[in-house]
Structure formats: structure tokens, C-alpha cells
Tab-separated table of N, CA and C in Angstrom:
chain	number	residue	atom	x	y	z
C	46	UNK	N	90.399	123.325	98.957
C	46	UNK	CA	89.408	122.669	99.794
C	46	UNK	C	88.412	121.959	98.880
C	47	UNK	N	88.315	120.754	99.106
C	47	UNK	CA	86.947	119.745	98.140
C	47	UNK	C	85.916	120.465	98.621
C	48	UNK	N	85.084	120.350	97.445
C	48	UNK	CA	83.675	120.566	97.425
C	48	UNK	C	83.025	120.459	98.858
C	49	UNK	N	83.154	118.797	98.709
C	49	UNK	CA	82.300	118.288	100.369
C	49	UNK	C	82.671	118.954	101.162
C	50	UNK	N	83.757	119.341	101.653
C	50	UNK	CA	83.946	120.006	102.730
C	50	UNK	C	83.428	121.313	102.847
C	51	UNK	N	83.662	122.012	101.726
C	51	UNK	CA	82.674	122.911	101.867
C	51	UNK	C	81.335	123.247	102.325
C	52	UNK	N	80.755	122.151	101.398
C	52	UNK	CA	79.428	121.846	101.519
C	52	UNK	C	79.003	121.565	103.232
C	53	UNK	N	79.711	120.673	104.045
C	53	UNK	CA	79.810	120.301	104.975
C	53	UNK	C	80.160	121.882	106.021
C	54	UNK	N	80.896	122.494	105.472
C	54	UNK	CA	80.756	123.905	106.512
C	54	UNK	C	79.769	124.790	106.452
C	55	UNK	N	79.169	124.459	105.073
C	55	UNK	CA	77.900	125.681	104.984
C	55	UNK	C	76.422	124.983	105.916
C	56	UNK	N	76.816	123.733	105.858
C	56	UNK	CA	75.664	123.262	106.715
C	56	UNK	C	75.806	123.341	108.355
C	57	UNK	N	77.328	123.313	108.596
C	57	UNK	CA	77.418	123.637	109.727
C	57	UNK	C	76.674	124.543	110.052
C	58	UNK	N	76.848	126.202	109.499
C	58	UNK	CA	76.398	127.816	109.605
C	58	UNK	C	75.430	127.347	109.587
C	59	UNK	N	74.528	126.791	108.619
C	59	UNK	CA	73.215	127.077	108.354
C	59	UNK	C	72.519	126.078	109.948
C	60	UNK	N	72.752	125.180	110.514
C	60	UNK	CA	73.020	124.896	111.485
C	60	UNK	C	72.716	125.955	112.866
C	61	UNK	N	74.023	126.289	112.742
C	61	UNK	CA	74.312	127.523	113.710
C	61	UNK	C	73.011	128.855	113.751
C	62	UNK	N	73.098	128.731	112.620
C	62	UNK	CA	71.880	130.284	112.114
C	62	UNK	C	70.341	129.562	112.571
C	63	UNK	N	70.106	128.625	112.519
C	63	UNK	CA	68.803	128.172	112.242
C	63	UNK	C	67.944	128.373	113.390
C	64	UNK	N	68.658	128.805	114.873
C	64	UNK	CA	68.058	129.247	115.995
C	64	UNK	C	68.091	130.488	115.771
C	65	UNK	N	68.989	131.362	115.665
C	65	UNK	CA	69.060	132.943	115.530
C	65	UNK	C	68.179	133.415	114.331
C	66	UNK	N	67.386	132.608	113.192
C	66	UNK	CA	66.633	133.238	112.365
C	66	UNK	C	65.430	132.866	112.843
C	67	UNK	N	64.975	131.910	113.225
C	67	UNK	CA	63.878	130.784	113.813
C	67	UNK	C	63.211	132.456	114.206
C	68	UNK	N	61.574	132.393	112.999
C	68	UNK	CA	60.704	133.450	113.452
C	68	UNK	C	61.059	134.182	112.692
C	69	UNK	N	61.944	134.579	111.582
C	69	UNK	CA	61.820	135.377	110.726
C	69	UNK	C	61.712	135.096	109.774
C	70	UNK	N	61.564	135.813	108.648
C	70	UNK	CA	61.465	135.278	107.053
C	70	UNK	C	62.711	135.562	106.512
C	71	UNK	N	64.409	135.476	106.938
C	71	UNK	CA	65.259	135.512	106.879
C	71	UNK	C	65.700	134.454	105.869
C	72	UNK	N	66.257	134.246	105.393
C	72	UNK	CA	66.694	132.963	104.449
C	72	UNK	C	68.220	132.805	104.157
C	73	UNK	N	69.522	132.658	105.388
C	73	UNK	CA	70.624	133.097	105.040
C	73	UNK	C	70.978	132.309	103.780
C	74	UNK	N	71.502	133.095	103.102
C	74	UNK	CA	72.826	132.546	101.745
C	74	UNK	C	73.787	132.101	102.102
C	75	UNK	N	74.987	130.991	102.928
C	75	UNK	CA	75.953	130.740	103.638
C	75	UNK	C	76.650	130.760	102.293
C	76	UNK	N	77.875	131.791	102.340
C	76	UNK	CA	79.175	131.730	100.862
C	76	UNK	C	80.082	131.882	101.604
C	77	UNK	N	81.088	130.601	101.533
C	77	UNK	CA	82.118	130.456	101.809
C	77	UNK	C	83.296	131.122	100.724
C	78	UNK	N	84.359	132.204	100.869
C	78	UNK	CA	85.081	132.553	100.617
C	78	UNK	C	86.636	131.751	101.059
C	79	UNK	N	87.739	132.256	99.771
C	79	UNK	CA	89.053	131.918	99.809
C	79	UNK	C	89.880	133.351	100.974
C	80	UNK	N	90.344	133.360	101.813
C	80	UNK	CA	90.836	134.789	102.147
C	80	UNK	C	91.625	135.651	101.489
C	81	UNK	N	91.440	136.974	101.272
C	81	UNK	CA	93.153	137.548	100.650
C	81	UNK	C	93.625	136.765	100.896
C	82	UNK	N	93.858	136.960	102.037
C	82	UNK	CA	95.663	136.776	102.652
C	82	UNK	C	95.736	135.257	103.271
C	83	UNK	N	96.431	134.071	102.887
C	83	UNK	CA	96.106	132.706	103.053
C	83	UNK	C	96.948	132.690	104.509
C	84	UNK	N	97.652	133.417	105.019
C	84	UNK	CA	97.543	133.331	106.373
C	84	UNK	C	96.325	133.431	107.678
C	85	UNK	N	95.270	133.936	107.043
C	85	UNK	CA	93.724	134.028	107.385
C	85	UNK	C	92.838	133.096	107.432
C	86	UNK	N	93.309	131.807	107.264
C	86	UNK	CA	92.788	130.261	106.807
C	86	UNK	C	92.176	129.803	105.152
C	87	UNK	N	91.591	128.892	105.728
C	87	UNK	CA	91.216	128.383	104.577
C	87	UNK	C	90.086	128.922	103.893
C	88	UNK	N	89.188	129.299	104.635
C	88	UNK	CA	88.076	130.155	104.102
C	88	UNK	C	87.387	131.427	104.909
C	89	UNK	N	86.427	131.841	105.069
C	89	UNK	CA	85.970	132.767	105.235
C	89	UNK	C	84.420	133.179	105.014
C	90	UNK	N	83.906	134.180	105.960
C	90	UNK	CA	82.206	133.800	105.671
C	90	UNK	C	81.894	135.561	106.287
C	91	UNK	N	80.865	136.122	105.328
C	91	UNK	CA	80.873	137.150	106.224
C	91	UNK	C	79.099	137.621	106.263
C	92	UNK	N	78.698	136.359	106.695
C	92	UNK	CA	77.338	136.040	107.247
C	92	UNK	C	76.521	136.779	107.714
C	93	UNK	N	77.391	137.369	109.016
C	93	UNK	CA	77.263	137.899	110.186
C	93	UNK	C	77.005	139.390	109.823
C	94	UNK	N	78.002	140.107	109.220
C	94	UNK	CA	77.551	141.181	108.387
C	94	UNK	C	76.087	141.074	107.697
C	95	UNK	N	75.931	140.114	106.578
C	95	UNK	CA	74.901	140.422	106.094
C	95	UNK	C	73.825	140.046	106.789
C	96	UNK	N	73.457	139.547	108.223
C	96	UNK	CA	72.684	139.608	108.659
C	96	UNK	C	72.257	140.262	109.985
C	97	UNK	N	72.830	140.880	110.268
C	97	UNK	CA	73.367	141.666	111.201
C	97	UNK	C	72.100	142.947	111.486
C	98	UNK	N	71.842	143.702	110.303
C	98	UNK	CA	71.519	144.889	109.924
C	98	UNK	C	69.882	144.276	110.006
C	99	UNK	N	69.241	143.325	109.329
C	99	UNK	CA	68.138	142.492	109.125
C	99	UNK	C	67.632	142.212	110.686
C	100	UNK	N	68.986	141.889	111.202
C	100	UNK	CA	68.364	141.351	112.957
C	100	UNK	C	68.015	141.850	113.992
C	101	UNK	N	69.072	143.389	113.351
C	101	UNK	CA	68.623	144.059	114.605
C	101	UNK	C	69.684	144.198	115.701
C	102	UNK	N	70.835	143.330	115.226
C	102	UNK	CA	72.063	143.448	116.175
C	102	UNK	C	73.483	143.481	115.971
C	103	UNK	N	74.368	143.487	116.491
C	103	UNK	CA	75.548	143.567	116.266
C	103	UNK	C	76.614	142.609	115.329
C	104	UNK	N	76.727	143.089	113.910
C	104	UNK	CA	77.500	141.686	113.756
C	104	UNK	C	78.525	140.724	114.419
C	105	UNK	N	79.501	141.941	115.115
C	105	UNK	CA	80.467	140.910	115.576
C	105	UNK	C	79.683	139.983	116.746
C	106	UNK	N	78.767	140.364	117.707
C	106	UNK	CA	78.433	139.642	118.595
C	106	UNK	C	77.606	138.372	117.937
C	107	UNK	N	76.822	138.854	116.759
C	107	UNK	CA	76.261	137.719	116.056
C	107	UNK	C	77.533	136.837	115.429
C	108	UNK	N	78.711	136.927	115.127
C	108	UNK	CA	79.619	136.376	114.801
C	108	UNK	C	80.624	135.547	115.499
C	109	UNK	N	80.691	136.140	116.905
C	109	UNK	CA	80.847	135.503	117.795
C	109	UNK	C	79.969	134.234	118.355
C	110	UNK	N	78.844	134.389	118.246
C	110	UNK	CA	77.703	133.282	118.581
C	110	UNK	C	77.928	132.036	117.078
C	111	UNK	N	78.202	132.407	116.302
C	111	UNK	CA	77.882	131.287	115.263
C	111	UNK	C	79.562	130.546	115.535
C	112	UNK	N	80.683	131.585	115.490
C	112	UNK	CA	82.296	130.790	116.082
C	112	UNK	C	81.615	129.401	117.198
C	113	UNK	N	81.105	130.765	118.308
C	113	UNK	CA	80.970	129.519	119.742
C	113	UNK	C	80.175	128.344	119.168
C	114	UNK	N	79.192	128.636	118.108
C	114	UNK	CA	78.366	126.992	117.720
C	114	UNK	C	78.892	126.732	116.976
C	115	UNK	N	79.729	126.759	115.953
C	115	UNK	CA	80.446	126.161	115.324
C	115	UNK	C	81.921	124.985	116.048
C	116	UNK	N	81.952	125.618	116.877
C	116	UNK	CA	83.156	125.076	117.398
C	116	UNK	C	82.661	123.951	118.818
C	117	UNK	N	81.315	124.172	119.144
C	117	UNK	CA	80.697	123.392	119.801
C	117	UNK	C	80.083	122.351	119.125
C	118	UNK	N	79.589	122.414	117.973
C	118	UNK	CA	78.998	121.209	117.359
C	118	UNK	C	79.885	120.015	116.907
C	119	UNK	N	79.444	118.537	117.384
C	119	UNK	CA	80.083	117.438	117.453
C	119	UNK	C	80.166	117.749	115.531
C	120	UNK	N	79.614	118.008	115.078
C	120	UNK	CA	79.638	117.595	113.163
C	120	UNK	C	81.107	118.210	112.956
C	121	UNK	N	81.508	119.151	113.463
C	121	UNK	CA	82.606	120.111	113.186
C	121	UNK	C	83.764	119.276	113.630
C	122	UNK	N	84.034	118.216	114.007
C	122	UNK	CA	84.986	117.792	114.549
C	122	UNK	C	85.834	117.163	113.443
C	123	UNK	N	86.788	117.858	113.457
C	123	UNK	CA	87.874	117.062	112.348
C	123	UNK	C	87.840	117.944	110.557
C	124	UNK	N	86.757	118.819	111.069
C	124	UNK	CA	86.314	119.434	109.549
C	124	UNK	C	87.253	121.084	110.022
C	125	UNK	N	86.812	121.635	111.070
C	125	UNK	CA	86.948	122.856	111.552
C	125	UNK	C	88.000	122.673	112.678
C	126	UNK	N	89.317	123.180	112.085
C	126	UNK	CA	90.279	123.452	113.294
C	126	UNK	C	90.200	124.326	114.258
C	127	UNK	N	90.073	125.662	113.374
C	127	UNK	CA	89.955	126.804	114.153
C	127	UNK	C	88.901	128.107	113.613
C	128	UNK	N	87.690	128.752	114.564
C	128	UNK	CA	87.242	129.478	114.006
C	128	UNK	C	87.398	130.749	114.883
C	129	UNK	N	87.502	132.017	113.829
C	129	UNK	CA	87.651	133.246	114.702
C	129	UNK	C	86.658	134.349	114.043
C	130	UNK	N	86.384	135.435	115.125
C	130	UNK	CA	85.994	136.927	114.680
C	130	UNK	C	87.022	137.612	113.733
C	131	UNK	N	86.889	138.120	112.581
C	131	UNK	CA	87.739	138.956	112.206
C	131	UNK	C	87.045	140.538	111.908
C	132	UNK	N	87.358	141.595	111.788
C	132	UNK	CA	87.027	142.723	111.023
C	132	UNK	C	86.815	142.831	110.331
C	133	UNK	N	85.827	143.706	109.541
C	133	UNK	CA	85.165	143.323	107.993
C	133	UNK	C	86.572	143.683	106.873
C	134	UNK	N	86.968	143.447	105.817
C	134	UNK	CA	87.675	143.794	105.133
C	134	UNK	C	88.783	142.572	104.984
């Protein structure tokens, strides 16, 4: 995966996050990861975990909310095929 594109997904998240932190002194780190297993896509983010504990709520449901805006935002179009919940590990 090029750089830009990368770059271009972390802004997506940071995007996505910027309502769910809005009011805290939160400052997410967005790190895009390669997966183990390359049947798992192209990358990987485990955001949601690390902010999870800070928020006060559930990661997967917080993980679920950043999928649904990710996959709703017009910027994502053509960058992001497919985004899913996975299990930590």
C-alpha cells in the first residue's frame, strides 16, 4: 500500500474519531497495521481498543461506529473497499 493511501486512511479515522473525542483531552495516534494473516485485508487499526478504556465504553461498539463512518464518508470512496469489526488478536 503507498504511503498516500495510507496517509489518506488515517485521516479518514481521525475524521471519524473527531466527534467521539470532541471534549476530551484525548489525542488519538491512528497506526495503520499490515495483518498476520493477508487474508484479513490490507491493513488494520486497533484504535478502538486503545481508546475504548479512556472513553468509558465498549471497544467493539466504538469500532463499529468508526466502520459505519468510515464507510459512510464520501472521502472513502474508491480508497476503502471494505471495513469490518474483528476480535482483538
Amino acid at each position: 500500500m503507498l504511503a498516500q493511501q495510507k496517509q489518506a486512511i488515517v485521516a479518514l479515522f481521525q475524521a471519524a474519531l473527531a466527534p467521539i473525542v470532541a471534549g476530551t483531552d484525548l489525542t488519538p495516534n491512528v497506526v495503520l497495521e499490515r495483518p498476520r494473516d493477508p487474508s484479513h485485508g490490507d491493513v488494520a487499526c486497533n484504535i478502538a481498543m486503545q481508546l475504548a478504556k479512556p472513553l468509558k465504553t465498549n471497544p467493539r461498539e466504538l469500532a463499529t461506529r468508526l466502520v459505519a463512518a468510515l464507510l459512510t464518508d464520501p472521502q472513502a470512496a474508491g480508497l476503502v473497499e471494505a471495513a469490518e469489526v474483528a476480535g482483538p488478536g
